[in-house]
Coordinates of C-alpha atoms in Angstrom, one line a residue:
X1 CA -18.1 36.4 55.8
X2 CA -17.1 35.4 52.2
X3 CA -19.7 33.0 50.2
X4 CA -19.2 29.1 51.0
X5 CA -18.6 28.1 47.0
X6 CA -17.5 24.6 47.4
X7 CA -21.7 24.6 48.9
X8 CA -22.8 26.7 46.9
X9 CA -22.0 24.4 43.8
X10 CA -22.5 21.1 45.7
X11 CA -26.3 22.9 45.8
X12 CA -26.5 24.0 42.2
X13 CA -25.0 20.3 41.1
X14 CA -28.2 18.3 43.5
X15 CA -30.4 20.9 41.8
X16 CA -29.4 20.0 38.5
X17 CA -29.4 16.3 38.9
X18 CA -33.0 16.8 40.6
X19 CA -34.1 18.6 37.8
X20 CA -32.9 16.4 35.5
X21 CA -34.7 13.5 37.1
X22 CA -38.2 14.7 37.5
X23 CA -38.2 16.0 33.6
X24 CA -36.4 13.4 32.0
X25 CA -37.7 10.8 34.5
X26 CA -41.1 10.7 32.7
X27 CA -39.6 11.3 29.2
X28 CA -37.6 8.2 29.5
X29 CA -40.4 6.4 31.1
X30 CA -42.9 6.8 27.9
X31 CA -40.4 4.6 25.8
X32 CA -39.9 2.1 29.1
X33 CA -43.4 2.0 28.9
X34 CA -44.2 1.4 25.2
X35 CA -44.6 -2.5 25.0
X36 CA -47.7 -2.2 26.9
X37 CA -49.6 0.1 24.1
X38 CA -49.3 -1.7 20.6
X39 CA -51.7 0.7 18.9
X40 CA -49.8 2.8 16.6
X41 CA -51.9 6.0 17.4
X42 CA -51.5 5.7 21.2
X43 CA -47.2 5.2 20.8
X44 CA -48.0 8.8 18.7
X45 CA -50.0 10.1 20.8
X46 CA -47.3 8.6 23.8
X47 CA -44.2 10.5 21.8
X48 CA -46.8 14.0 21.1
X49 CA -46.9 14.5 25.1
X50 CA -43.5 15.5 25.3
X51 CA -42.2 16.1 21.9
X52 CA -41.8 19.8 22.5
X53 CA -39.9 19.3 26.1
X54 CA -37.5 15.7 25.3
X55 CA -34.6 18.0 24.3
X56 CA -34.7 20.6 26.6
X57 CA -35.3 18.4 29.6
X58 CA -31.5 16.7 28.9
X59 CA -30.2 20.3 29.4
X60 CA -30.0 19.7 33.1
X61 CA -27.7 16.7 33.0
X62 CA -25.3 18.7 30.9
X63 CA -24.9 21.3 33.2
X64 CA -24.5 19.1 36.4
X65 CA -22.4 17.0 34.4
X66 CA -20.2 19.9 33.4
X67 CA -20.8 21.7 37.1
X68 CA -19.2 18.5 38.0
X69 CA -16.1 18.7 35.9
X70 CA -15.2 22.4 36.7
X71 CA -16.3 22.5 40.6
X72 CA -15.4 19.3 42.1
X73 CA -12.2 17.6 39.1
X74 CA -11.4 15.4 42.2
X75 CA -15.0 13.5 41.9
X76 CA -15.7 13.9 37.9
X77 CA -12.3 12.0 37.4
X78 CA -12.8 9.3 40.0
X79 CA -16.7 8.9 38.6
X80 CA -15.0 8.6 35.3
X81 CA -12.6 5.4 36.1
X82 CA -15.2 3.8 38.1
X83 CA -18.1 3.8 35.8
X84 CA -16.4 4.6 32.4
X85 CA -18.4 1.3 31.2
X86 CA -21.7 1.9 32.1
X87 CA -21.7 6.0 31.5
X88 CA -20.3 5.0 28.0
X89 CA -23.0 2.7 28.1
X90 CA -26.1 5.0 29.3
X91 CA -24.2 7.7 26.4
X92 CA -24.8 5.4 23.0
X93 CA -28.3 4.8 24.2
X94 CA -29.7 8.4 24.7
X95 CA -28.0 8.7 21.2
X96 CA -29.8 5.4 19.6
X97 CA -33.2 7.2 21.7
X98 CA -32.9 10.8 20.3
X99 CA -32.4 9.5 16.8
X100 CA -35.8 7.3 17.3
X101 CA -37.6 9.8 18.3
X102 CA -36.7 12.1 15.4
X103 CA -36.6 9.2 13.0
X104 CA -39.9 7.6 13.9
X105 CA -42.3 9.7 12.1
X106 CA -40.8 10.1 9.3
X107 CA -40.4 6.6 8.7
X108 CA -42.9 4.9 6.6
X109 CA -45.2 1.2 8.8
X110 CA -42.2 -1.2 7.5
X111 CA -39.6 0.7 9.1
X112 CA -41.2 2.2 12.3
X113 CA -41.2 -0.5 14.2
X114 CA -37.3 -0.7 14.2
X115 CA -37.3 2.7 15.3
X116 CA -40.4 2.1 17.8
X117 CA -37.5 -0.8 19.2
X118 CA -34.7 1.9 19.7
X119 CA -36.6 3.8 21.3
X120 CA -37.8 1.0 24.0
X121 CA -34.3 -0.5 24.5
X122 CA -32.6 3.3 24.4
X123 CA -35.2 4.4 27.4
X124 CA -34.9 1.3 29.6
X125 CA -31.3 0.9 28.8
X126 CA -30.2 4.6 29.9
X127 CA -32.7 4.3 33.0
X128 CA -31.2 1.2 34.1
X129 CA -27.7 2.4 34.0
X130 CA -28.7 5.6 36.0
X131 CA -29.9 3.8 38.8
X132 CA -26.7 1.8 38.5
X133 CA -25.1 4.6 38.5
X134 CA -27.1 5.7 42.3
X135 CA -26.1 2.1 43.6
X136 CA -22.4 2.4 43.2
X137 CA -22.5 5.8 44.7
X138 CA -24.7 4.1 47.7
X139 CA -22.3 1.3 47.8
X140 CA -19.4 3.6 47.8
X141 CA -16.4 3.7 45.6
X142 CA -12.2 2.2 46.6
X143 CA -10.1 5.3 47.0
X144 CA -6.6 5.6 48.2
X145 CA -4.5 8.4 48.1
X146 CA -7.4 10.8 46.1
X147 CA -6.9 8.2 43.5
X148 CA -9.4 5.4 42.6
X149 CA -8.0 1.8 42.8
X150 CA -10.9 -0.6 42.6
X151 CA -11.7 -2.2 39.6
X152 CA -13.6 -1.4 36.2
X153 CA -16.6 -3.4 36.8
X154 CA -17.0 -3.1 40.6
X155 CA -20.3 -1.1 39.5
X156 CA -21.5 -4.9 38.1
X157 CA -22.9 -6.5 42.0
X158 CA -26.2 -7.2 43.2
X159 CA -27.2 -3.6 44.9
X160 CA -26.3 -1.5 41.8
X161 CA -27.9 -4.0 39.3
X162 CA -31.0 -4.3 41.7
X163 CA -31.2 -0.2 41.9
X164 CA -30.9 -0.1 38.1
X165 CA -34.2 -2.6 38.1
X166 CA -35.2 0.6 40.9
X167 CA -35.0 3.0 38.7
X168 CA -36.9 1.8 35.6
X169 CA -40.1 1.0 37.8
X170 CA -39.6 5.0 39.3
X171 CA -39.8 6.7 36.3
X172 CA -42.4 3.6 34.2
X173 CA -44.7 5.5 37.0
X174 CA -43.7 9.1 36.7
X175 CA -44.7 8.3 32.9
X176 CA -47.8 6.9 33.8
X177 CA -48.5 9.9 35.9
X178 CA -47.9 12.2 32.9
X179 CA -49.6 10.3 30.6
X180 CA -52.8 10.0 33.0
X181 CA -52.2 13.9 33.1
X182 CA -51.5 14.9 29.5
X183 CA -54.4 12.5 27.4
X184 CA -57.6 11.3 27.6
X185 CA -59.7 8.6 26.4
X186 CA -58.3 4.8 25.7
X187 CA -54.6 5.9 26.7
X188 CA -55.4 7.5 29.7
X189 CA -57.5 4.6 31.0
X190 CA -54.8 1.8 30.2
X191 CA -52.6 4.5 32.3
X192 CA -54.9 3.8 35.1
X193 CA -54.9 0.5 34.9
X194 CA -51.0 0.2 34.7
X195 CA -50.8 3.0 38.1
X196 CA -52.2 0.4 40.4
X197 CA -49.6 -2.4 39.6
X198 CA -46.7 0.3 39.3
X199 CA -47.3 1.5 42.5
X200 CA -46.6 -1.5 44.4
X201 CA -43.9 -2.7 42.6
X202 CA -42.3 0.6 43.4
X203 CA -43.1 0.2 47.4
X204 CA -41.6 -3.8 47.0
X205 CA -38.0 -1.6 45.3
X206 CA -38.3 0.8 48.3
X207 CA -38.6 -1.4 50.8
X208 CA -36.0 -4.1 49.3
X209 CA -33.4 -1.1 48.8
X210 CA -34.2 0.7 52.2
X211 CA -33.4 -2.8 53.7
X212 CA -30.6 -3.6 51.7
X213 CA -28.3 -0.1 52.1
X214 CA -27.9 0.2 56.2
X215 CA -26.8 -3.7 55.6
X216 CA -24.4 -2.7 52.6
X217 CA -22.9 0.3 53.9
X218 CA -22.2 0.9 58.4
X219 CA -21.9 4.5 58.1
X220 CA -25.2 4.6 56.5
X221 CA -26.3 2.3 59.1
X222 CA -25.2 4.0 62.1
X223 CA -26.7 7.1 60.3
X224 CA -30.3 6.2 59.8
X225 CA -30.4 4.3 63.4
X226 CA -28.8 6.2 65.7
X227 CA -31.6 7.7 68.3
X228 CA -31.6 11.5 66.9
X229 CA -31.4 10.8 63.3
X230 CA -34.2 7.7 63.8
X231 CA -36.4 10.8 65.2
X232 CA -35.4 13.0 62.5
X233 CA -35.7 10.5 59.2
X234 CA -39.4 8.6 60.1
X235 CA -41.1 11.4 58.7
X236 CA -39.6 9.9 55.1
X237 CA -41.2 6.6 55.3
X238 CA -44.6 8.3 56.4
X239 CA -44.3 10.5 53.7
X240 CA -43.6 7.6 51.1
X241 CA -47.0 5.8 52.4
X242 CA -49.0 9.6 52.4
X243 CA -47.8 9.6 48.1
X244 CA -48.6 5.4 47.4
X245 CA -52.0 6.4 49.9
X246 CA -52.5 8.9 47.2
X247 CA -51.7 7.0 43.5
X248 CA -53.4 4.0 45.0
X249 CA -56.6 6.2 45.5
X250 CA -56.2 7.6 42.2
X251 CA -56.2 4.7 40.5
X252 CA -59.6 3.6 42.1
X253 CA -61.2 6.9 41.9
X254 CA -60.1 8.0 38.4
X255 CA -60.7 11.4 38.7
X256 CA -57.8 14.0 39.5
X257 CA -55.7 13.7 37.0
X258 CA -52.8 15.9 37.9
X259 CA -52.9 13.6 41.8
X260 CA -51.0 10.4 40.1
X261 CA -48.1 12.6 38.2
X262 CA -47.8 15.0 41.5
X263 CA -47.4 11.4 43.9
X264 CA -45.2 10.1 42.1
X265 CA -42.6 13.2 41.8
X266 CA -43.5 13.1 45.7
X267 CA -42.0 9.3 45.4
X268 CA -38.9 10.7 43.3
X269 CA -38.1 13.5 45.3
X270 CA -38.1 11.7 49.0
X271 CA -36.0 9.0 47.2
X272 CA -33.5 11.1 45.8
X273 CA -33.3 13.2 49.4
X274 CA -33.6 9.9 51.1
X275 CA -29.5 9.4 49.3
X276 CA -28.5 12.6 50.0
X277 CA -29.8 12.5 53.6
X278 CA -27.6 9.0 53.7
X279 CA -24.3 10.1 51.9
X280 CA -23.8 13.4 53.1
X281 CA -21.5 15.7 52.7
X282 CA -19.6 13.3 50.7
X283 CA -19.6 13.6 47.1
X284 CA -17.5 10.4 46.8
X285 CA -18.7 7.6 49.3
X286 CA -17.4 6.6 51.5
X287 CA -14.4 9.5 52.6
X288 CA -14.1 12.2 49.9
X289 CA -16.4 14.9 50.6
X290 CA -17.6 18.0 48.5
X291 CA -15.3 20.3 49.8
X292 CA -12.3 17.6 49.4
X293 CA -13.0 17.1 46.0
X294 CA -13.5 20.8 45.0
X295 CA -11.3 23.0 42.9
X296 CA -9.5 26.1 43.4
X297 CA -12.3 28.9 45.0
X298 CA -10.8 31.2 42.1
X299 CA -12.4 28.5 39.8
X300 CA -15.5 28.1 41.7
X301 CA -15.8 32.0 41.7
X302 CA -15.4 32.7 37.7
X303 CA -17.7 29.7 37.1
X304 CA -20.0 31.0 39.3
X305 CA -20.6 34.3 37.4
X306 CA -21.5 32.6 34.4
X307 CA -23.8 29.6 36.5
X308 CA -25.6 33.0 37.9
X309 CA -26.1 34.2 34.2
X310 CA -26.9 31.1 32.6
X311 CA -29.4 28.8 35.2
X312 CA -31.9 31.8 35.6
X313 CA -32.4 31.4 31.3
X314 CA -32.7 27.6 31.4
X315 CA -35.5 28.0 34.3
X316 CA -37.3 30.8 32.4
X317 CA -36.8 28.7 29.0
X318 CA -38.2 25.2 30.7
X319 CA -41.3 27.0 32.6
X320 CA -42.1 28.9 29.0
X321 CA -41.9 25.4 26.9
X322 CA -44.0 23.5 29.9
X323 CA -46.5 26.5 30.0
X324 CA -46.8 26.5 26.1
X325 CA -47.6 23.6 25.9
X326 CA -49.6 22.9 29.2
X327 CA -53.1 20.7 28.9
X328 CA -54.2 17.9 27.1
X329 CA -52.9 16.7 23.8
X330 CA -55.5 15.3 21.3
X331 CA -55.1 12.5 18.2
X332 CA -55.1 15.5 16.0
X333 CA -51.9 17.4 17.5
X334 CA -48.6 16.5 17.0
X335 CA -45.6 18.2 16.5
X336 CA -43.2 16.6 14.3

């Protein structure tokens, strides 16, 4: 029995996007949540805790993005016409972020704050327009004939707009997970203070978006309530109580601090299975599944070879720079 490749690279393109999520999930959530720290030492001490990682964390969504392009050219150009705006969009502002966080400490108190600005609008900005991005897959996209024919701002409606609001409270929490995790002293207690609050904003977003996508979408519908799948799926919502149980506890207790970081990837992860579990196997909602929209298996085959040469180096090279640099940071370390 030959290898499945259209699967195998729908896997390696989830587990790219996944890993792209949790890492940069928190990264981006630091600049989402720098309003709420004024204090010039605790934004330094915010940008310190994941100075050595911001870079390598984007890695992943090159490689899905370009997994995307040479496995499935059906779905990368239909993604492209439908959300051309916003990806253009979510593009400009990891370039106005990176250059923020580079240009930040070297510029002298008059200028910083511009730069401390770039960074806050860059983070939110780019979150929002990936979770607009997950609601126009949810909502599903108008294709005829393998060829997208809706419009260039269908992306712009209530659901995709609410999930980009989604998105921005998710990872505002992974951040305050890591931060609780990574500092100590004043940061780490205003952390604590800002899980509470975070956590059920995030339940209101789950519950609003659970609500709203078996109303938005009847396959999704018939999906989630049909009697074996309802049987099958209510371990998710039990699960989602087990991880706000845990951050809720947290915040009270104040005393692991690796619980609040590890619930809230626990929140991330059964989201992000929650839409594969709900689109599945399409790749393009609401007809054109992975193996429709893949390329030729001679393609998936070469491509393959290198994936299997290259994605072992990138895990090695993420566990080494997380390991190196594992533990609190203190005022007195920095790395720029």
């Amino acid at each position: 029995m030959g290898i499945d490749l259209p699967l195998v690279w729908f896997v390696i393109i989830v587990f790219s996007i996944l890993m792209y999520i949790v890492m940069d999930g928190f990264d981006l959530g630091i600049g989402i949540l720098y309003p709420a720290l004024k204090d010039s030492h605790d934004r330094d001490l915010m940008m310190n805790s994941v100075a050595p990682v911001w870079d390598g964390n984007e890695t992943w969504l090159v490689l899905g993005g370009a997994a995307l392009f040479g496995a499935f050219p059906l779905a990368y150009a239909i993604v492209l016409d439908a959300l051309s705006i916003p990806l253009t969009f979510m593009l400009l502002a990891l370039i106005f972020r990176g250059v923020a966080f580079e240009f930040r400490f070297r510029a002298d108190e008059s200028h910083r704050k511009h730069w401390d600005h770039a960074f806050i609008w860059g983070s939110v900005f780019t979150t929002f327009v990936q979770g607009v991005v997950v609601g126009a897959f949810i909502q599903g996209f108008h294709v005829e004939n393998r060829v997208y024919i809706g419009g260039y701002f269908d992306w712009f409606s209530p659901f995709p707009l609410f999930c980009g609001l989604g998105l921005v409270i998710a990872y505002a929490l992974l951040a305050c997970g890591w931060l609780i995790m990574k500092t100590e002293g004043h940061l780490r207690k205003t952390m604590y203070r800002l899980l509470r609050p975070l956590t059920f904003a995030m339940l209101i977003i789950i519950i609003i978006i659970s609500a709203w996508t078996p109303i938005l979408n009847n396959a999704i519908y018939t999906r989630w309530f049909s009697l074996h799948n309802l049987f099958f799926f209510l371990p998710v919502p039990m699960l989602v109580l087990i991880c706000s149980g845990l951050l809720i506890n947290s915040a009270k207790k104040q005393k692991s601090d690796h619980v609040p970081f590890l619930a809230a990837l626990g929140l991330i992860f059964l989201g992000f299975t929650g839409l594969g579990i709900s689109i599945w196997p399409n790749l393009i909602p609401p007809q054109i599944s992975f193996r429709d929209a893949a390329g030729p298996m001679e393609s998936l085959g070469f491509m393959l070879v290198g994936a299997l040469f290259i994605i072992p180096i990138i895990l090695v090279y993420t566990y080494w720079s997380y390991y190196v640099f594992r533990g609190k940071i203190t005022p007195d370390q920095g790395y720029h």
